[in-house]
Short mmCIF file of C-alpha atoms in Angstrom, two decimals:
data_model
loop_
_atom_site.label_atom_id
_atom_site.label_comp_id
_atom_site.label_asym_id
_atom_site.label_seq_id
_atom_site.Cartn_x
_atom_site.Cartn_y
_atom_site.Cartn_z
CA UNK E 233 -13.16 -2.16 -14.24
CA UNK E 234 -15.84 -4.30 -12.15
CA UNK E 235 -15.51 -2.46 -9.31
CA UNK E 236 -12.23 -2.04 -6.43
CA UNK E 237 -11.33 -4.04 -3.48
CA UNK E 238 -10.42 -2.19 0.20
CA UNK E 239 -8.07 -3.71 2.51
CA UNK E 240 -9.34 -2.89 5.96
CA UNK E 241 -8.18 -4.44 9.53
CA UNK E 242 -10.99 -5.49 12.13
CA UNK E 243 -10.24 -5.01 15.59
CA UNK E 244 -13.35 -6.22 17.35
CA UNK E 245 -13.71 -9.44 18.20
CA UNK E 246 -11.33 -11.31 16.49
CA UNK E 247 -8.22 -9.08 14.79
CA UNK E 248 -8.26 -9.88 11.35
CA UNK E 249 -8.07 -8.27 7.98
CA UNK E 250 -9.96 -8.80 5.66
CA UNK E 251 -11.14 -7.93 1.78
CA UNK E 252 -13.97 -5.68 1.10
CA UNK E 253 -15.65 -5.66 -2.75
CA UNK E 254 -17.05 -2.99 -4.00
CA UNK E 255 -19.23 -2.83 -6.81
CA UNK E 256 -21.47 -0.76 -8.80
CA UNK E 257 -21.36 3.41 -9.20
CA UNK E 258 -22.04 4.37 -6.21
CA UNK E 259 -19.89 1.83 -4.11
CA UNK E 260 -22.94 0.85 -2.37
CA UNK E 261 -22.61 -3.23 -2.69
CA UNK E 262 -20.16 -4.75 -0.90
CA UNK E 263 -19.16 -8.52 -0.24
CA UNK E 264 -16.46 -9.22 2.75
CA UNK E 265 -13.90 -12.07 2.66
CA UNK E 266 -11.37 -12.56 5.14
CA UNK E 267 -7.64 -12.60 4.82
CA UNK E 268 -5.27 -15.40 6.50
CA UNK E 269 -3.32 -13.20 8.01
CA UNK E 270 -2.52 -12.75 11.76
CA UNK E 271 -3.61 -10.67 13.69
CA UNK E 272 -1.65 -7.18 14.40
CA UNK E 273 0.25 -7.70 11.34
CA UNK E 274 0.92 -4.97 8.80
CA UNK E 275 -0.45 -6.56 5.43
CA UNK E 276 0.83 -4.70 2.20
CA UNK E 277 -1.00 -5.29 -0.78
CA UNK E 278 -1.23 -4.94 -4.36
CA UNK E 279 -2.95 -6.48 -7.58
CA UNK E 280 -2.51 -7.44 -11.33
CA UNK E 281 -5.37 -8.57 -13.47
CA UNK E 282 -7.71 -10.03 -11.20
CA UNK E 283 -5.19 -10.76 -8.96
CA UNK E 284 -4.39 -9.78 -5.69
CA UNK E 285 -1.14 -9.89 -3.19
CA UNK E 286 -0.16 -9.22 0.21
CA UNK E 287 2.76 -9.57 1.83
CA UNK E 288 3.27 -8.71 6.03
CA UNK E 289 7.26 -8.53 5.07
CA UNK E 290 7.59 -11.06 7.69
CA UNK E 291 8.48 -13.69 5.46
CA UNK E 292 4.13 -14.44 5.15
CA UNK E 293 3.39 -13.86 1.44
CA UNK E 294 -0.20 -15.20 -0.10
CA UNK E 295 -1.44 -14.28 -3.38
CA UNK E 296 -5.75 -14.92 -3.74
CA UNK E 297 -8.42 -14.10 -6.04
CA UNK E 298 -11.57 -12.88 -5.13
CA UNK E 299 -13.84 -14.14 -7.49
CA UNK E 300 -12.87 -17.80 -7.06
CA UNK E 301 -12.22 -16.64 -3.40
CA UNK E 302 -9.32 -18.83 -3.13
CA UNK E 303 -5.95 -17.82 -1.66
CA UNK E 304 -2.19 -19.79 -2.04
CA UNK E 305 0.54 -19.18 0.23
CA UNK E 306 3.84 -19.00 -1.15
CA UNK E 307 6.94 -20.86 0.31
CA UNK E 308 9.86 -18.75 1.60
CA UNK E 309 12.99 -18.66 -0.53
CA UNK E 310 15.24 -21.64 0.88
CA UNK E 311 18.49 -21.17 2.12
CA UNK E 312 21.41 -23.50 2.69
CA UNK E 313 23.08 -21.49 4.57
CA UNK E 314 20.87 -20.11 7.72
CA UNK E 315 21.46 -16.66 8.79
CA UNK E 316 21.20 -15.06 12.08
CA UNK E 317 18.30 -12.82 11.12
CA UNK E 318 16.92 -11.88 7.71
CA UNK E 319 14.79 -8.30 7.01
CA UNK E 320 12.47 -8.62 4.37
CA UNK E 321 12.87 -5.16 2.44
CA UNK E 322 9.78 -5.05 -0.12
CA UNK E 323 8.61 -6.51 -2.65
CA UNK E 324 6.26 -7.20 -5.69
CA UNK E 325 4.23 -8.60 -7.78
CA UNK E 326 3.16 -8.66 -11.83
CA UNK E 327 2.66 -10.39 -15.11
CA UNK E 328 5.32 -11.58 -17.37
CA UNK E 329 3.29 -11.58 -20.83
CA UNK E 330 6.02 -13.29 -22.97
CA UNK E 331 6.07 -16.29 -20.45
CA UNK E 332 2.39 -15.77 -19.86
CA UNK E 333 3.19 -16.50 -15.79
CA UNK E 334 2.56 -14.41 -13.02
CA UNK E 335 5.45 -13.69 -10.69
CA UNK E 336 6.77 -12.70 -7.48
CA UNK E 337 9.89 -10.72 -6.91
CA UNK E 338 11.33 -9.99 -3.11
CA UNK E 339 14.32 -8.17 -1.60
CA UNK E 340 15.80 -8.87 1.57
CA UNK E 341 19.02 -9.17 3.38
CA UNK E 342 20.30 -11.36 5.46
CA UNK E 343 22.77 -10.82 9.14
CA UNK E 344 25.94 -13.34 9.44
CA UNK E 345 27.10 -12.37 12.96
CA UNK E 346 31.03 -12.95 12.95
CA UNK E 347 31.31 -13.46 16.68
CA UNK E 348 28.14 -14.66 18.74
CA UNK E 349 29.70 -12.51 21.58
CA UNK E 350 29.54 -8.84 19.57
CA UNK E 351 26.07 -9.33 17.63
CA UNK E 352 27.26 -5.54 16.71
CA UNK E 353 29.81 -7.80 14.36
CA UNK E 354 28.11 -9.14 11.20
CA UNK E 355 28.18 -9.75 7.52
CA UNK E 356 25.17 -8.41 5.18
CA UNK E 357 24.36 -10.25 2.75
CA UNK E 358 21.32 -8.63 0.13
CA UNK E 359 19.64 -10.59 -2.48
CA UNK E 360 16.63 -10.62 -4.79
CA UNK E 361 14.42 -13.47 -5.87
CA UNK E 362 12.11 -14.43 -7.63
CA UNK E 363 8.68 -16.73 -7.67
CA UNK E 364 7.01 -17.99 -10.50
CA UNK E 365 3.42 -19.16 -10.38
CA UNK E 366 3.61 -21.79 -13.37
CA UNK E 367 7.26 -23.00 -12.34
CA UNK E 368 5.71 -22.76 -8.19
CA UNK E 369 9.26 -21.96 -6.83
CA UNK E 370 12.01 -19.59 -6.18
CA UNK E 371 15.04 -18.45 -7.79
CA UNK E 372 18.07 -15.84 -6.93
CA UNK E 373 18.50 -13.30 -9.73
CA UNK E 374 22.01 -11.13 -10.45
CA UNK E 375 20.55 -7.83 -9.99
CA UNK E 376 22.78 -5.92 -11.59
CA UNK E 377 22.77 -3.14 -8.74
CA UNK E 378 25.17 -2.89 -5.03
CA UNK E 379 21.72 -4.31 -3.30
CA UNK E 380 23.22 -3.90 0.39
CA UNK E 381 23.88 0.15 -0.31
CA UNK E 382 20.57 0.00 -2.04
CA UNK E 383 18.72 -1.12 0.92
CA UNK E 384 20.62 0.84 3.49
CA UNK E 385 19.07 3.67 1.88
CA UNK E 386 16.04 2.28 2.53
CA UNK E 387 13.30 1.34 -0.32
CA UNK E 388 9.88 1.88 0.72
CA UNK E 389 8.71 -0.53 2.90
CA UNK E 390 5.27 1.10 3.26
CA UNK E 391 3.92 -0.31 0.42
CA UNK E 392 4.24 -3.23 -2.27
CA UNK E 393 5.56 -2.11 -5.39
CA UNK E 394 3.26 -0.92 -8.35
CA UNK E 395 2.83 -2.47 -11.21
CA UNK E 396 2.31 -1.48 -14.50
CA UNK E 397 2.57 -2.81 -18.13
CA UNK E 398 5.10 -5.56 -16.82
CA UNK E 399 6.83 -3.27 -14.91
CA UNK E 400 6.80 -2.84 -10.93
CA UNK E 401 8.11 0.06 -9.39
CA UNK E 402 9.04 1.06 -6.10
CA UNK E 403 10.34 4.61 -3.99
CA UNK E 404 13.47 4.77 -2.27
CA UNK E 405 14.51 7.58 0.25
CA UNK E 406 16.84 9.42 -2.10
CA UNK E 407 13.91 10.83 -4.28
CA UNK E 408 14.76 7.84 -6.90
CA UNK E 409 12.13 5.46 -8.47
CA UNK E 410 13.37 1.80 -9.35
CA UNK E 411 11.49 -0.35 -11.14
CA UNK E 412 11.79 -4.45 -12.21
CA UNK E 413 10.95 -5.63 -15.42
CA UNK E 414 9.11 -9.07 -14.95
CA UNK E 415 10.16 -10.36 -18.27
CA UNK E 416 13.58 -9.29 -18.69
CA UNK E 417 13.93 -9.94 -14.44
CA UNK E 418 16.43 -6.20 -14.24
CA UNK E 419 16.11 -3.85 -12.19
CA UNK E 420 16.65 -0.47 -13.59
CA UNK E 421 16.05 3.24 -11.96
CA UNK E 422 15.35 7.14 -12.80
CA UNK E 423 15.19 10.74 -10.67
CA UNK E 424 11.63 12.36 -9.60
CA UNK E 425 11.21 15.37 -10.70
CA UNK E 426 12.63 17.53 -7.62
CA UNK E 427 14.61 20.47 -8.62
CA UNK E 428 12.24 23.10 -7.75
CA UNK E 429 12.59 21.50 -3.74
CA UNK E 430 15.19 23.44 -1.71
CA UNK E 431 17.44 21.02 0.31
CA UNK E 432 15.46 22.69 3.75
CA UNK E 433 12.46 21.20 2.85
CA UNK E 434 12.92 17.57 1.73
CA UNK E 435 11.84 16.74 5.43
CA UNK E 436 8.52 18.56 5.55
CA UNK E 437 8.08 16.61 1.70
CA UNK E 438 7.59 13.89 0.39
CA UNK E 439 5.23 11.94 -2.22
CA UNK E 440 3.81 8.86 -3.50
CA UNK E 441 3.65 6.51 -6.35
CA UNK E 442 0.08 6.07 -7.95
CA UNK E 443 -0.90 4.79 -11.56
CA UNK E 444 -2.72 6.45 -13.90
CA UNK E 445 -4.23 5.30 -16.77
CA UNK E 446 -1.80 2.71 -17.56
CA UNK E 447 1.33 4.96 -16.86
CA UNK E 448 3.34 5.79 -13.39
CA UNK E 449 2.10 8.67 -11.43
CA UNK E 450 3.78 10.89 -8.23
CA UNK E 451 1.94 12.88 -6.13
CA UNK E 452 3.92 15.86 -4.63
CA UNK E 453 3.07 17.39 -1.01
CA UNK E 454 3.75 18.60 2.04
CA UNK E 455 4.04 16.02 5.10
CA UNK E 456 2.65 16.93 8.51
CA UNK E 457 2.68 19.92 9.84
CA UNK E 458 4.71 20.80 12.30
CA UNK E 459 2.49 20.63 15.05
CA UNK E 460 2.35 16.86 14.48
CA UNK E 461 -0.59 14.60 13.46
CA UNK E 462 -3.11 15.68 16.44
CA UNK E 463 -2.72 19.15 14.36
CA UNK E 464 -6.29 19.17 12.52
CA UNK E 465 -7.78 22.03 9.65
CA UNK E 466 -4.25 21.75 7.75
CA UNK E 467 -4.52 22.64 4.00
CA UNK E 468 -2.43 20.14 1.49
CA UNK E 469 -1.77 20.81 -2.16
CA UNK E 470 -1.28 17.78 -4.08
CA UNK E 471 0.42 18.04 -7.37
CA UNK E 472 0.28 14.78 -9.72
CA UNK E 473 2.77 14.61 -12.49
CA UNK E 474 2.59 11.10 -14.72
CA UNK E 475 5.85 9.66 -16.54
CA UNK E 476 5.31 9.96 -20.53
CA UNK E 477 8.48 8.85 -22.67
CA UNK E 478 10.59 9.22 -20.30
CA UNK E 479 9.54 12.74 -19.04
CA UNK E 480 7.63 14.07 -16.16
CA UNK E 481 4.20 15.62 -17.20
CA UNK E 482 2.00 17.78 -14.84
CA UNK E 483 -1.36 16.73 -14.63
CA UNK E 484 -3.27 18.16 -11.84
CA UNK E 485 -3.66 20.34 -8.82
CA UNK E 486 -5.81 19.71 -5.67
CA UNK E 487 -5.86 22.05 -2.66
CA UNK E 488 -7.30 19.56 0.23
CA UNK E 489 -7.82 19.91 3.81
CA UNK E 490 -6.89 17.27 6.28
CA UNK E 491 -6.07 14.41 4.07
CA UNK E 492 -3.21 12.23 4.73
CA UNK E 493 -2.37 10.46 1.60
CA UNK E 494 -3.74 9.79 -1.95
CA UNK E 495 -4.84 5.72 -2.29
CA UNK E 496 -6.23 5.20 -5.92
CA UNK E 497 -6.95 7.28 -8.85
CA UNK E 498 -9.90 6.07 -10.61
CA UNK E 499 -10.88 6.19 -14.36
CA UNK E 500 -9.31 9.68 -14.57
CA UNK E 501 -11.96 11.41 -12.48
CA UNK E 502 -12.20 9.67 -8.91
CA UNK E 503 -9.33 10.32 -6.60
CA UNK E 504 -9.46 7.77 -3.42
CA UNK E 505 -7.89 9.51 -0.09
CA UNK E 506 -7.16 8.74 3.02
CA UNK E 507 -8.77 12.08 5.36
CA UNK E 508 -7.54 12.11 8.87
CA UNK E 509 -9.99 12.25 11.81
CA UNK E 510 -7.58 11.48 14.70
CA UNK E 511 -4.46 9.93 15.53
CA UNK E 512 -5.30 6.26 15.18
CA UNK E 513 -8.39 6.44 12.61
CA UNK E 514 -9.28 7.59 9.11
CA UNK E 515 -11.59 7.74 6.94
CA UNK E 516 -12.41 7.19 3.50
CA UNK E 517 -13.22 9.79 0.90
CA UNK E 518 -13.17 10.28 -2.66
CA UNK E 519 -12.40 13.50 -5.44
CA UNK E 520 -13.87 14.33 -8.23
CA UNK E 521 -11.76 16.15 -10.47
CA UNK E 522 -14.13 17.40 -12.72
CA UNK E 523 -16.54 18.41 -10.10
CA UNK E 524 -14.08 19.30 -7.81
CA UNK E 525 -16.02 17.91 -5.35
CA UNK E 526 -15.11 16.27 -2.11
CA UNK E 527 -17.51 13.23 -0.51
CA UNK E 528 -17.32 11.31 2.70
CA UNK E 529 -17.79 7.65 2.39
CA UNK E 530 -19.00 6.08 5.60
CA UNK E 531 -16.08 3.69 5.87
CA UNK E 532 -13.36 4.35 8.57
CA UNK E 533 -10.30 2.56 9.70
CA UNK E 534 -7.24 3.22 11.19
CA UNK E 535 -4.74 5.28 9.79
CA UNK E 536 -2.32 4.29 6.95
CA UNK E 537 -4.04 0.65 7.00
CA UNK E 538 -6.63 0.84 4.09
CA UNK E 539 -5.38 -0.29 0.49
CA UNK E 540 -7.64 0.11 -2.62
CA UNK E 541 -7.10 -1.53 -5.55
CA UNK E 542 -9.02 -2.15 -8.63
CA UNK E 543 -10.77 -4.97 -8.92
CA UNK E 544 -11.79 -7.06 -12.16
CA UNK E 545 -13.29 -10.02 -12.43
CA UNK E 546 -11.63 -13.51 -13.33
CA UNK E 547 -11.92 -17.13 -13.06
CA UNK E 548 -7.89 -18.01 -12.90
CA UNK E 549 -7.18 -21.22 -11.02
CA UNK E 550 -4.57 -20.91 -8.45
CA UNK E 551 -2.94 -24.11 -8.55
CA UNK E 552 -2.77 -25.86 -5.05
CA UNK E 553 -4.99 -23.12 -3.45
CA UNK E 554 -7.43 -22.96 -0.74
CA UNK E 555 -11.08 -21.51 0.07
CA UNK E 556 -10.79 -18.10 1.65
CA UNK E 557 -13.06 -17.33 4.67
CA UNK E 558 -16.07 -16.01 3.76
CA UNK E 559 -19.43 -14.94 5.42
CA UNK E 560 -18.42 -14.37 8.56
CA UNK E 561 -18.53 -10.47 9.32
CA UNK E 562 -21.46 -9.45 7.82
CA UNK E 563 -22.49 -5.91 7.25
CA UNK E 564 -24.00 -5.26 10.24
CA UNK E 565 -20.24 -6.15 12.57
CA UNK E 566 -19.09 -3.60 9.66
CA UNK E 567 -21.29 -0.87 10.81
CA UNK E 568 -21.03 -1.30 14.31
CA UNK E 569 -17.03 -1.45 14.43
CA UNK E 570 -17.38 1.62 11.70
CA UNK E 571 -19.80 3.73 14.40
CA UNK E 572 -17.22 2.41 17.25
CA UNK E 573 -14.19 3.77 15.78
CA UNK E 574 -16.38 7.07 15.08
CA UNK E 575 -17.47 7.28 18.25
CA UNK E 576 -14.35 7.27 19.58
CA UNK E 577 -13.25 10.25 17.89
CA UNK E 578 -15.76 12.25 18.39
CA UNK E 579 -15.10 11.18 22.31
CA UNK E 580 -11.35 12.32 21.32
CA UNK E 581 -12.02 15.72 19.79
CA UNK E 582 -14.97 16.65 22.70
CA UNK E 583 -12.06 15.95 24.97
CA UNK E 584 -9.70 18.41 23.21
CA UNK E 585 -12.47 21.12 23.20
CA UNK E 586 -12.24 20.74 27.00
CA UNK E 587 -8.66 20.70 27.51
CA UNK E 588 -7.86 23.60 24.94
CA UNK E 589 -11.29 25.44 25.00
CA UNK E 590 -11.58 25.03 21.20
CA UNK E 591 -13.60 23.01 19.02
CA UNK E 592 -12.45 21.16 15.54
CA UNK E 593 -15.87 22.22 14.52
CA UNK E 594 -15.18 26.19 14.37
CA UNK E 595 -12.31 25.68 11.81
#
């Protein structure tokens, strides 16, 4: 591993997100390149190889690579028959190693109204596609599964899926993990590991897909407390089980204060996490497991907006590509937006001390 790349969104002067490279031990060097993305657009992202993906699930899906710092856009499925609306579900992204081709695969859905009149009146129609880098188009695969009762159930839109080994995998609400094979193009699915949770407390739980070492991870814990995100000092134990031969393996236990969710685990010792500061912003830290140690990297965005990903180095020519931006938000804009957005919470949190006659600080 060459080093990991952060997804980060830049509010100041210009709304854009863009691609931060990290190299060496100590994360220290970093090279920025922006993203084509709009602004105020959720970007989801994900990587194989030394590629990288991101997807707004608007429809806007480009696939780049940092080292050549070139980026292609990909075409949106056609359709013969326009719909109404379509909702763009989730989607993915992986290697197919008996092809040798990367590939794309997307859910969505789209609305037939019946009557123009009643928009409440409509016909759903769910499919699954998929893109093929060497071939550079789409086709419509049988899935094999009832796709519309799939998606009412609602697959994880929060993220891409993850993928691993030629396999991508996503969450769904019902505490079930499916997964795509790129080569064979099925979809197939399995249970988490949840019969020690009561049915009382499946809201205040939840968890979150991770890899390990080459193999799927979940980490389990609790959600927010009930006092709601302002709520700060709240203790979280995170409990990561990885999937070996079909079974669920416990792996480790962290007891953490104030961090939101888990981001990248990291040549089984560094755990990447997302620590809450306020409401809107975050910040990033990282765990050593065999330290058990805790340290606050001086990056900060807002919250449940950084991605990490793993980054290695490689020369792959994306056919019919173009130059990414680059250059043009140095270090110094990073800092400065970085102290703005601290700034502001510490403006936040001195404001709470006067309105409740506490401080964060006495915790």
């Amino acid at each position: 591993m060459d080093g990991f790349v952060l997804k980060r969104y830049h509010a100041d002067g210009g709304d854009r997100h863009y691609l931060s490279l990290f190299f060496g031990q100590d994360w220290s060097n970093c090279e920025n390149i922006v993203l084509p993305f709009s602004k105020n657009s959720r970007i989801h992202g994900s990587s194989c190889g030394g590629l990288f993906y991101f997807d707004n699930l608007k429809g806007r899906i480009i696939i780049c690579n940092p080292t050549t710092k070139t980026f292609k856009s990909l075409d949106p499925p056609k359709m013969l028959n326009p719909p109404n609306m379509t909702t763009f579900h989730s989607s993915g992204f992986g290697y197919d190693r008996i092809s040798d081709d990367y590939k794309v695969v997307s859910l969505f859905s789209h609305n037939y109204c019946r009557d123009m009149d009643y928009y409440s009146d409509y016909d759903v129609v769910a499919k699954a596609e998929v893109f093929s880098l060497k071939r550079g188009s789409w086709k419509e695969i049988n899935s094999h599964v009832d796709l519309c009762s799939e998606l009412r159930y609602g697959w994880d839109t929060h993220m891409n899926g993850i993928y691993i080994n030629g396999v991508c995998y996503w969450s769904t609400d019902e505490y079930t993990i499916r997964s795509f094979d790129f080569t064979d193009e099925c979809f197939s699915s399995f249970e988490l590991p949840v019969n020690n949770i009561d049915d009382d407390d499946e809201l205040s739980f939840k968890y979150d897909l991770i890899k390990v070492n080459d193999m799927l991870g979940v980490f389990f814990h609790e959600n927010f407390p009930p006092l709601g995100p302002d709520c700060f000092g709240f203790s979280t134990t995170f409990e990561l089980l990885v999937r070996k031969e079909g079974s669920w393996v416990p792996l480790y236990n962290v007891n953490l204060c104030d961090i939101v969710r888990p981001l990248l685990f990291n040549e089984d010792r560094f755990l990447f996490l997302e620590k809450q500061l306020s409401e809107r912003f975050s910040q990033l830290v990282v765990y050593d497991l065999k330290e058990e140690k805790l340290e606050e990297l001086d990056i900060y965005d807002y919250r449940k907006v950084m991605t990490i990903m793993p980054y290695v180095e490689d020369r792959f020519l994306l056919r019919h590509s173009k130059p990414m931006e680059d250059g043009c938000y140095s270090k110094d804009e990073e800092k400065e937006e970085d102290r703005n957005k601290l700034l502001e919470w510490m403006r936040r949190m001195e404001r709470r001390r006067r309105r409740t006659g506490t401080s964060y600080w006495s915790r």
